[in-house]
PDB file of C-alpha atoms in Angstrom:
ATOM      1  CA  MET A   9     -20.885  39.802   3.816  1.00  0.00           C
ATOM      2  CA  ILE A  10     -20.087  37.235   6.520  1.00  0.00           C
ATOM      3  CA  ASN A  11     -16.653  35.631   6.053  1.00  0.00           C
ATOM      4  CA  ILE A  12     -16.384  31.996   7.180  1.00  0.00           C
ATOM      5  CA  LEU A  13     -13.252  30.104   8.184  1.00  0.00           C
ATOM      6  CA  LEU A  14     -14.154  26.484   7.413  1.00  0.00           C
ATOM      7  CA  ASN A  15     -12.280  23.849   9.414  1.00  0.00           C
ATOM      8  CA  GLY A  16     -12.297  20.439   7.727  1.00  0.00           C
ATOM      9  CA  CYS A  17     -12.935  22.081   4.361  1.00  0.00           C
ATOM     10  CA  ASN A  18     -11.657  19.152   2.270  1.00  0.00           C
ATOM     11  CA  GLY A  19     -13.586  16.493   4.174  1.00  0.00           C
ATOM     12  CA  LYS A  20     -16.952  15.111   3.042  1.00  0.00           C
ATOM     13  CA  MET A  21     -19.026  17.665   4.907  1.00  0.00           C
ATOM     14  CA  GLY A  22     -16.623  20.506   4.167  1.00  0.00           C
ATOM     15  CA  LYS A  23     -17.075  19.938   0.442  1.00  0.00           C
ATOM     16  CA  VAL A  24     -20.860  19.851   0.796  1.00  0.00           C
ATOM     17  CA  VAL A  25     -20.772  23.155   2.708  1.00  0.00           C
ATOM     18  CA  SER A  26     -18.611  24.671  -0.038  1.00  0.00           C
ATOM     19  CA  ASN A  27     -21.173  23.645  -2.648  1.00  0.00           C
ATOM     20  CA  CYS A  28     -24.245  24.748  -0.675  1.00  0.00           C
ATOM     21  CA  ILE A  29     -22.973  28.210   0.196  1.00  0.00           C
ATOM     22  CA  THR A  30     -23.984  29.519  -3.231  1.00  0.00           C
ATOM     23  CA  ASN A  31     -27.573  29.541  -1.908  1.00  0.00           C
ATOM     24  CA  PHE A  32     -26.589  31.928   0.894  1.00  0.00           C
ATOM     25  CA  PRO A  33     -25.781  35.318  -0.699  1.00  0.00           C
ATOM     26  CA  GLN A  34     -24.734  36.875   2.637  1.00  0.00           C
ATOM     27  CA  LEU A  35     -22.104  34.210   3.307  1.00  0.00           C
ATOM     28  CA  THR A  36     -18.725  33.428   1.782  1.00  0.00           C
ATOM     29  CA  ILE A  37     -15.889  31.063   2.690  1.00  0.00           C
ATOM     30  CA  ALA A  38     -12.856  33.281   3.164  1.00  0.00           C
ATOM     31  CA  ALA A  39     -10.449  30.419   3.929  1.00  0.00           C
ATOM     32  CA  GLY A  40     -10.304  26.769   4.886  1.00  0.00           C
ATOM     33  CA  ILE A  41      -8.328  24.598   7.292  1.00  0.00           C
ATOM     34  CA  ASP A  42      -7.532  20.975   6.494  1.00  0.00           C
ATOM     35  CA  LYS A  43      -4.647  18.548   6.958  1.00  0.00           C
ATOM     36  CA  ASN A  44      -5.080  17.951   3.248  1.00  0.00           C
ATOM     37  CA  ALA A  45      -4.225  21.504   2.251  1.00  0.00           C
ATOM     38  CA  GLN A  46      -5.323  21.115  -1.362  1.00  0.00           C
ATOM     39  CA  GLU A  47      -6.373  24.514  -2.684  1.00  0.00           C
ATOM     40  CA  SER A  48     -10.031  25.170  -3.360  1.00  0.00           C
ATOM     41  CA  THR A  49     -11.796  28.303  -4.590  1.00  0.00           C
ATOM     42  CA  TYR A  50     -10.410  29.852  -1.409  1.00  0.00           C
ATOM     43  CA  PRO A  51      -6.996  29.584   0.321  1.00  0.00           C
ATOM     44  CA  VAL A  52      -6.489  26.475   2.482  1.00  0.00           C
ATOM     45  CA  PHE A  53      -4.090  26.150   5.418  1.00  0.00           C
ATOM     46  CA  SER A  54      -2.965  22.890   7.011  1.00  0.00           C
ATOM     47  CA  ASN A  55      -3.015  24.438  10.495  1.00  0.00           C
ATOM     48  CA  ILE A  56      -5.321  27.121  11.865  1.00  0.00           C
ATOM     49  CA  SER A  57      -2.382  28.898  13.507  1.00  0.00           C
ATOM     50  CA  ASP A  58      -0.974  29.533  10.007  1.00  0.00           C
ATOM     51  CA  CYS A  59      -4.150  31.227   8.754  1.00  0.00           C
ATOM     52  CA  THR A  60      -3.587  34.828   7.664  1.00  0.00           C
ATOM     53  CA  ILE A  61      -7.115  35.499   6.371  1.00  0.00           C
ATOM     54  CA  ASN A  62      -9.567  37.529   8.437  1.00  0.00           C
ATOM     55  CA  SER A  63     -12.904  35.893   9.170  1.00  0.00           C
ATOM     56  CA  ASP A  64     -16.125  36.610  11.059  1.00  0.00           C
ATOM     57  CA  ILE A  65     -17.159  33.040  11.950  1.00  0.00           C
ATOM     58  CA  ILE A  66     -15.353  29.711  12.411  1.00  0.00           C
ATOM     59  CA  LEU A  67     -17.340  26.703  11.174  1.00  0.00           C
ATOM     60  CA  ASP A  68     -16.008  23.317  12.250  1.00  0.00           C
ATOM     61  CA  PHE A  69     -16.777  20.024  10.504  1.00  0.00           C
ATOM     62  CA  SER A  70     -13.761  17.943  11.500  1.00  0.00           C
ATOM     63  CA  ARG A  71     -12.654  15.679  14.359  1.00  0.00           C
ATOM     64  CA  PRO A  72     -12.651  16.127  18.149  1.00  0.00           C
ATOM     65  CA  ASP A  73      -8.838  16.269  18.294  1.00  0.00           C
ATOM     66  CA  SER A  74      -8.885  19.734  16.697  1.00  0.00           C
ATOM     67  CA  LEU A  75     -10.896  21.245  19.563  1.00  0.00           C
ATOM     68  CA  ASP A  76      -8.063  22.864  21.552  1.00  0.00           C
ATOM     69  CA  SER A  77      -6.477  24.630  18.576  1.00  0.00           C
ATOM     70  CA  LEU A  78      -9.874  25.915  17.435  1.00  0.00           C
ATOM     71  CA  LEU A  79     -10.799  27.256  20.852  1.00  0.00           C
ATOM     72  CA  ASN A  80      -7.413  28.913  21.289  1.00  0.00           C
ATOM     73  CA  TYR A  81      -7.703  30.630  17.901  1.00  0.00           C
ATOM     74  CA  SER A  82     -11.320  31.662  18.444  1.00  0.00           C
ATOM     75  CA  ILE A  83     -10.630  33.125  21.890  1.00  0.00           C
ATOM     76  CA  ASP A  84      -7.477  34.899  20.698  1.00  0.00           C
ATOM     77  CA  LYS A  85      -9.246  36.470  17.688  1.00  0.00           C
ATOM     78  CA  LYS A  86     -12.568  36.909  19.526  1.00  0.00           C
ATOM     79  CA  ILE A  87     -14.425  35.177  16.694  1.00  0.00           C
ATOM     80  CA  PRO A  88     -17.677  33.244  17.202  1.00  0.00           C
ATOM     81  CA  ILE A  89     -17.304  29.521  16.557  1.00  0.00           C
ATOM     82  CA  ILE A  90     -19.751  26.821  15.445  1.00  0.00           C
ATOM     83  CA  PHE A  91     -19.004  23.193  16.358  1.00  0.00           C
ATOM     84  CA  CYS A  92     -20.722  20.627  14.120  1.00  0.00           C
ATOM     85  CA  THR A  93     -18.330  17.818  15.063  1.00  0.00           C
ATOM     86  CA  THR A  94     -19.537  14.853  17.147  1.00  0.00           C
ATOM     87  CA  GLY A  95     -17.765  12.342  19.369  1.00  0.00           C
ATOM     88  CA  TYR A  96     -16.534  14.787  22.012  1.00  0.00           C
ATOM     89  CA  THR A  97     -15.672  13.463  25.468  1.00  0.00           C
ATOM     90  CA  ASP A  98     -17.348  14.890  28.569  1.00  0.00           C
ATOM     91  CA  GLU A  99     -14.129  16.771  29.295  1.00  0.00           C
ATOM     92  CA  GLN A 100     -14.150  18.349  25.832  1.00  0.00           C
ATOM     93  CA  ILE A 101     -17.799  19.358  26.136  1.00  0.00           C
ATOM     94  CA  ALA A 102     -16.910  21.024  29.442  1.00  0.00           C
ATOM     95  CA  LYS A 103     -14.176  22.987  27.617  1.00  0.00           C
ATOM     96  CA  ILE A 104     -16.687  24.131  25.003  1.00  0.00           C
ATOM     97  CA  LYS A 105     -19.088  25.338  27.694  1.00  0.00           C
ATOM     98  CA  LYS A 106     -16.308  27.119  29.584  1.00  0.00           C
ATOM     99  CA  ALA A 107     -15.143  28.880  26.416  1.00  0.00           C
ATOM    100  CA  SER A 108     -18.646  30.315  25.967  1.00  0.00           C
ATOM    101  CA  ASP A 109     -17.893  32.606  28.922  1.00  0.00           C
ATOM    102  CA  LYS A 110     -15.403  34.415  26.673  1.00  0.00           C
ATOM    103  CA  ILE A 111     -16.739  33.973  23.128  1.00  0.00           C
ATOM    104  CA  ALA A 112     -19.946  33.112  21.285  1.00  0.00           C
ATOM    105  CA  VAL A 113     -20.081  29.324  20.896  1.00  0.00           C
ATOM    106  CA  PHE A 114     -22.625  27.314  18.913  1.00  0.00           C
ATOM    107  CA  HIS A 115     -22.683  23.577  19.615  1.00  0.00           C
ATOM    108  CA  SER A 116     -25.134  21.026  18.275  1.00  0.00           C
ATOM    109  CA  ALA A 117     -24.954  17.243  17.910  1.00  0.00           C
ATOM    110  CA  ASN A 118     -26.933  17.497  14.657  1.00  0.00           C
ATOM    111  CA  MET A 119     -27.286  20.503  12.362  1.00  0.00           C
ATOM    112  CA  SER A 120     -30.476  19.284  10.672  1.00  0.00           C
ATOM    113  CA  ILE A 121     -33.487  21.524  11.266  1.00  0.00           C
ATOM    114  CA  GLY A 122     -35.759  18.466  11.107  1.00  0.00           C
ATOM    115  CA  ILE A 123     -33.994  16.410  13.769  1.00  0.00           C
ATOM    116  CA  ASN A 124     -34.053  19.380  16.135  1.00  0.00           C
ATOM    117  CA  VAL A 125     -37.807  19.762  15.603  1.00  0.00           C
ATOM    118  CA  VAL A 126     -38.144  16.063  16.516  1.00  0.00           C
ATOM    119  CA  ASN A 127     -36.019  16.691  19.601  1.00  0.00           C
ATOM    120  CA  ASN A 128     -38.350  19.482  20.706  1.00  0.00           C
ATOM    121  CA  ILE A 129     -41.365  17.215  20.208  1.00  0.00           C
ATOM    122  CA  LEU A 130     -39.701  14.710  22.542  1.00  0.00           C
ATOM    123  CA  LYS A 131     -39.391  17.394  25.218  1.00  0.00           C
ATOM    124  CA  ASN A 132     -43.163  17.758  25.174  1.00  0.00           C
ATOM    125  CA  ILE A 133     -44.335  14.132  24.966  1.00  0.00           C
ATOM    126  CA  SER A 134     -41.791  11.930  26.759  1.00  0.00           C
ATOM    127  CA  ARG A 135     -42.971  12.501  30.318  1.00  0.00           C
ATOM    128  CA  PHE A 136     -46.587  11.791  29.330  1.00  0.00           C
ATOM    129  CA  LEU A 137     -45.794   8.569  27.489  1.00  0.00           C
ATOM    130  CA  TYR A 138     -43.209   7.093  29.869  1.00  0.00           C
ATOM    131  CA  ASN A 139     -45.657   5.548  32.369  1.00  0.00           C
ATOM    132  CA  ASN A 140     -47.288   3.332  29.743  1.00  0.00           C
ATOM    133  CA  PHE A 141     -44.585   2.938  27.101  1.00  0.00           C
ATOM    134  CA  ASP A 142     -41.070   1.486  26.875  1.00  0.00           C
ATOM    135  CA  VAL A 143     -38.585   3.739  25.073  1.00  0.00           C
ATOM    136  CA  GLU A 144     -35.993   2.659  22.508  1.00  0.00           C
ATOM    137  CA  VAL A 145     -33.738   4.788  20.279  1.00  0.00           C
ATOM    138  CA  ILE A 146     -32.350   3.221  17.085  1.00  0.00           C
ATOM    139  CA  GLU A 147     -29.799   5.004  14.903  1.00  0.00           C
ATOM    140  CA  LYS A 148     -28.356   3.971  11.526  1.00  0.00           C
ATOM    141  CA  HIS A 149     -25.292   5.403   9.787  1.00  0.00           C
ATOM    142  CA  HIS A 150     -22.778   4.608   7.061  1.00  0.00           C
ATOM    143  CA  ASN A 151     -19.988   2.118   7.685  1.00  0.00           C
ATOM    144  CA  GLN A 152     -17.303   4.806   8.006  1.00  0.00           C
ATOM    145  CA  LYS A 153     -18.820   6.653  10.959  1.00  0.00           C
ATOM    146  CA  VAL A 154     -16.331   6.736  13.825  1.00  0.00           C
ATOM    147  CA  ASP A 155     -18.449   7.336  16.940  1.00  0.00           C
ATOM    148  CA  SER A 156     -21.146   5.022  18.273  1.00  0.00           C
ATOM    149  CA  PRO A 157     -23.783   5.705  19.372  1.00  0.00           C
ATOM    150  CA  SER A 158     -24.173   8.815  17.273  1.00  0.00           C
ATOM    151  CA  GLY A 159     -24.129  12.206  18.912  1.00  0.00           C
ATOM    152  CA  THR A 160     -27.699  12.673  17.733  1.00  0.00           C
ATOM    153  CA  ALA A 161     -28.865   9.440  19.380  1.00  0.00           C
ATOM    154  CA  ILE A 162     -27.330  10.665  22.643  1.00  0.00           C
ATOM    155  CA  LEU A 163     -29.000  14.064  22.171  1.00  0.00           C
ATOM    156  CA  LEU A 164     -32.419  12.445  21.696  1.00  0.00           C
ATOM    157  CA  ALA A 165     -31.935   9.991  24.572  1.00  0.00           C
ATOM    158  CA  ASP A 166     -30.766  12.779  26.893  1.00  0.00           C
ATOM    159  CA  THR A 167     -33.834  14.836  26.001  1.00  0.00           C
ATOM    160  CA  ILE A 168     -36.104  11.908  26.858  1.00  0.00           C
ATOM    161  CA  LYS A 169     -34.206  11.177  30.072  1.00  0.00           C
ATOM    162  CA  ASP A 170     -34.300  14.813  31.192  1.00  0.00           C
ATOM    163  CA  SER A 171     -38.060  14.981  30.526  1.00  0.00           C
ATOM    164  CA  ILE A 172     -38.889  12.029  32.781  1.00  0.00           C
ATOM    165  CA  PRO A 173     -39.164  12.723  36.547  1.00  0.00           C
ATOM    166  CA  GLU A 174     -38.213   9.137  37.455  1.00  0.00           C
ATOM    167  CA  GLU A 175     -34.640   7.865  37.320  1.00  0.00           C
ATOM    168  CA  THR A 176     -33.869   6.073  34.045  1.00  0.00           C
ATOM    169  CA  THR A 177     -30.774   4.291  32.724  1.00  0.00           C
ATOM    170  CA  TYR A 178     -29.316   3.706  29.268  1.00  0.00           C
ATOM    171  CA  VAL A 179     -28.886   0.208  27.864  1.00  0.00           C
ATOM    172  CA  HIS A 180     -26.676  -0.072  24.781  1.00  0.00           C
ATOM    173  CA  GLY A 181     -27.773  -3.154  22.858  1.00  0.00           C
ATOM    174  CA  ARG A 182     -29.445  -6.175  24.456  1.00  0.00           C
ATOM    175  CA  ASN A 183     -27.194  -9.201  24.787  1.00  0.00           C
ATOM    176  CA  GLY A 184     -28.311 -12.298  26.686  1.00  0.00           C
ATOM    177  CA  ILE A 185     -31.808 -13.191  27.819  1.00  0.00           C
ATOM    178  CA  ALA A 186     -32.449 -10.664  30.594  1.00  0.00           C
ATOM    179  CA  LYS A 187     -35.951  -9.204  30.555  1.00  0.00           C
ATOM    180  CA  ARG A 188     -36.315  -5.520  29.858  1.00  0.00           C
ATOM    181  CA  LYS A 189     -36.836  -3.197  32.826  1.00  0.00           C
ATOM    182  CA  HIS A 190     -39.229  -0.301  32.406  1.00  0.00           C
ATOM    183  CA  GLN A 191     -36.756   2.341  33.603  1.00  0.00           C
ATOM    184  CA  GLU A 192     -34.384   1.480  30.762  1.00  0.00           C
ATOM    185  CA  ILE A 193     -33.948   3.607  27.646  1.00  0.00           C
ATOM    186  CA  GLY A 194     -32.483   1.428  24.916  1.00  0.00           C
ATOM    187  CA  ILE A 195     -29.931   2.896  22.498  1.00  0.00           C
ATOM    188  CA  HIS A 196     -28.999   0.815  19.459  1.00  0.00           C
ATOM    189  CA  SER A 197     -26.503   1.526  16.653  1.00  0.00           C
ATOM    190  CA  ILE A 198     -26.463   0.102  13.138  1.00  0.00           C
ATOM    191  CA  ARG A 199     -23.562   0.681  10.731  1.00  0.00           C
ATOM    192  CA  GLY A 200     -23.656  -0.200   7.054  1.00  0.00           C
ATOM    193  CA  GLY A 201     -23.285   0.977   3.480  1.00  0.00           C
ATOM    194  CA  SER A 202     -23.771   4.649   2.735  1.00  0.00           C
ATOM    195  CA  ILE A 203     -26.649   5.470   5.109  1.00  0.00           C
ATOM    196  CA  VAL A 204     -26.469   9.223   5.704  1.00  0.00           C
ATOM    197  CA  GLY A 205     -28.382   9.101   8.970  1.00  0.00           C
ATOM    198  CA  GLU A 206     -31.602   7.632  10.365  1.00  0.00           C
ATOM    199  CA  HIS A 207     -32.960   8.070  13.879  1.00  0.00           C
ATOM    200  CA  ASP A 208     -36.041   6.236  15.123  1.00  0.00           C
ATOM    201  CA  ILE A 209     -37.574   6.788  18.559  1.00  0.00           C
ATOM    202  CA  LEU A 210     -39.928   3.970  19.516  1.00  0.00           C
ATOM    203  CA  PHE A 211     -42.491   4.193  22.308  1.00  0.00           C
ATOM    204  CA  ALA A 212     -43.796   0.628  22.750  1.00  0.00           C
ATOM    205  CA  GLY A 213     -46.939   0.154  24.844  1.00  0.00           C
ATOM    206  CA  GLN A 214     -49.508  -2.554  25.408  1.00  0.00           C
ATOM    207  CA  GLY A 215     -51.250  -3.092  22.090  1.00  0.00           C
ATOM    208  CA  GLU A 216     -49.853   0.013  20.415  1.00  0.00           C
ATOM    209  CA  THR A 217     -46.608   1.684  19.394  1.00  0.00           C
ATOM    210  CA  ILE A 218     -45.684   5.271  18.568  1.00  0.00           C
ATOM    211  CA  GLU A 219     -42.677   6.046  16.384  1.00  0.00           C
ATOM    212  CA  LEU A 220     -40.924   9.301  15.595  1.00  0.00           C
ATOM    213  CA  LYS A 221     -38.468   8.937  12.734  1.00  0.00           C
ATOM    214  CA  HIS A 222     -36.100  11.267  10.938  1.00  0.00           C
ATOM    215  CA  THR A 223     -34.187  10.280   7.806  1.00  0.00           C
ATOM    216  CA  ALA A 224     -31.446  12.410   6.296  1.00  0.00           C
ATOM    217  CA  LEU A 225     -31.491  11.746   2.554  1.00  0.00           C
ATOM    218  CA  SER A 226     -28.310  13.700   1.856  1.00  0.00           C
ATOM    219  CA  ARG A 227     -25.578  15.564   3.710  1.00  0.00           C
ATOM    220  CA  GLU A 228     -26.977  18.818   2.382  1.00  0.00           C
ATOM    221  CA  VAL A 229     -29.429  19.019   5.303  1.00  0.00           C
ATOM    222  CA  PHE A 230     -26.496  19.320   7.723  1.00  0.00           C
ATOM    223  CA  ALA A 231     -24.710  21.879   5.545  1.00  0.00           C
ATOM    224  CA  ILE A 232     -27.836  24.033   5.218  1.00  0.00           C
ATOM    225  CA  GLY A 233     -28.359  23.968   8.983  1.00  0.00           C
ATOM    226  CA  ALA A 234     -24.711  24.888   9.566  1.00  0.00           C
ATOM    227  CA  LEU A 235     -24.892  27.822   7.168  1.00  0.00           C
ATOM    228  CA  LYS A 236     -28.094  29.042   8.823  1.00  0.00           C
ATOM    229  CA  ALA A 237     -26.157  28.880  12.081  1.00  0.00           C
ATOM    230  CA  CYS A 238     -23.448  31.072  10.523  1.00  0.00           C
ATOM    231  CA  GLU A 239     -26.067  33.697   9.679  1.00  0.00           C
ATOM    232  CA  PHE A 240     -27.507  33.443  13.186  1.00  0.00           C
ATOM    233  CA  MET A 241     -24.149  33.709  14.955  1.00  0.00           C
ATOM    234  CA  SER A 242     -22.919  36.774  13.091  1.00  0.00           C
ATOM    235  CA  GLY A 243     -22.293  39.532  15.609  1.00  0.00           C
ATOM    236  CA  LYS A 244     -23.206  37.391  18.625  1.00  0.00           C
ATOM    237  CA  HIS A 245     -21.395  38.002  21.904  1.00  0.00           C
ATOM    238  CA  ASN A 246     -20.210  35.441  24.453  1.00  0.00           C
ATOM    239  CA  GLY A 247     -22.674  32.699  25.327  1.00  0.00           C
ATOM    240  CA  LEU A 248     -23.634  29.136  24.430  1.00  0.00           C
ATOM    241  CA  TYR A 249     -26.054  28.677  21.522  1.00  0.00           C
ATOM    242  CA  SER A 250     -27.650  25.689  19.785  1.00  0.00           C
ATOM    243  CA  MET A 251     -30.137  24.729  17.064  1.00  0.00           C
ATOM    244  CA  ASP A 252     -32.917  25.389  19.578  1.00  0.00           C
ATOM    245  CA  ASP A 253     -32.128  29.098  19.266  1.00  0.00           C
ATOM    246  CA  ILE A 254     -32.586  28.935  15.485  1.00  0.00           C
ATOM    247  CA  ILE A 255     -35.842  26.967  15.344  1.00  0.00           C
ATOM    248  CA  SER A 256     -37.374  29.100  18.103  1.00  0.00           C
ATOM    249  CA  GLN A 257     -36.822  32.373  16.186  1.00  0.00           C
TER     250      GLN A 257
END
């Protein structure tokens, strides 16, 4: 049995993870961490430093400001950690990468299996399409999402950018009347209602368009991906891992 320490256990995603884990017989939530320390079917601590329960994996669905305490705990206990949180700064991402020298770290901007398959498709097609197509990334999320653009939109745009030999630049939104330049990759954010998550990659050419689209219909897709990551990370040694490692198995 793999014992999980779930950070952000009483948040929206934490509750979904708690419900979905019944479909994973090799996994159990040994304890949770949340500022709202309301008890669940497992003990919950308001601070990770107060946790007295042994665990095999730390699973984080919270906010970027918890990063330092999580890394300190993970390194001290030598426990693999999975970061599902988005909105990290470049400095925080550097900390995550540096920590992977000491512990096993899993970091992904989106835990959906489907969106990571789309991302791998982009690795293969972007450089072929770029010469004849303009590229735009459009993401839609619920009205309570904090970060914009989404971490997934940045992931997809970075994949496209890294696949193109020529220098490209990001344009966030299109105010004014300036004509589009071919070397631009547009990134656009929409916030409204209860949209779980939609990402649309548009390749617009002369007389034709190609679209790759992923729609998350419920938060369960992220929870399932995160729990698959817990199974994958069990027993892993130091190193940096991602959803690419799971879908390439």
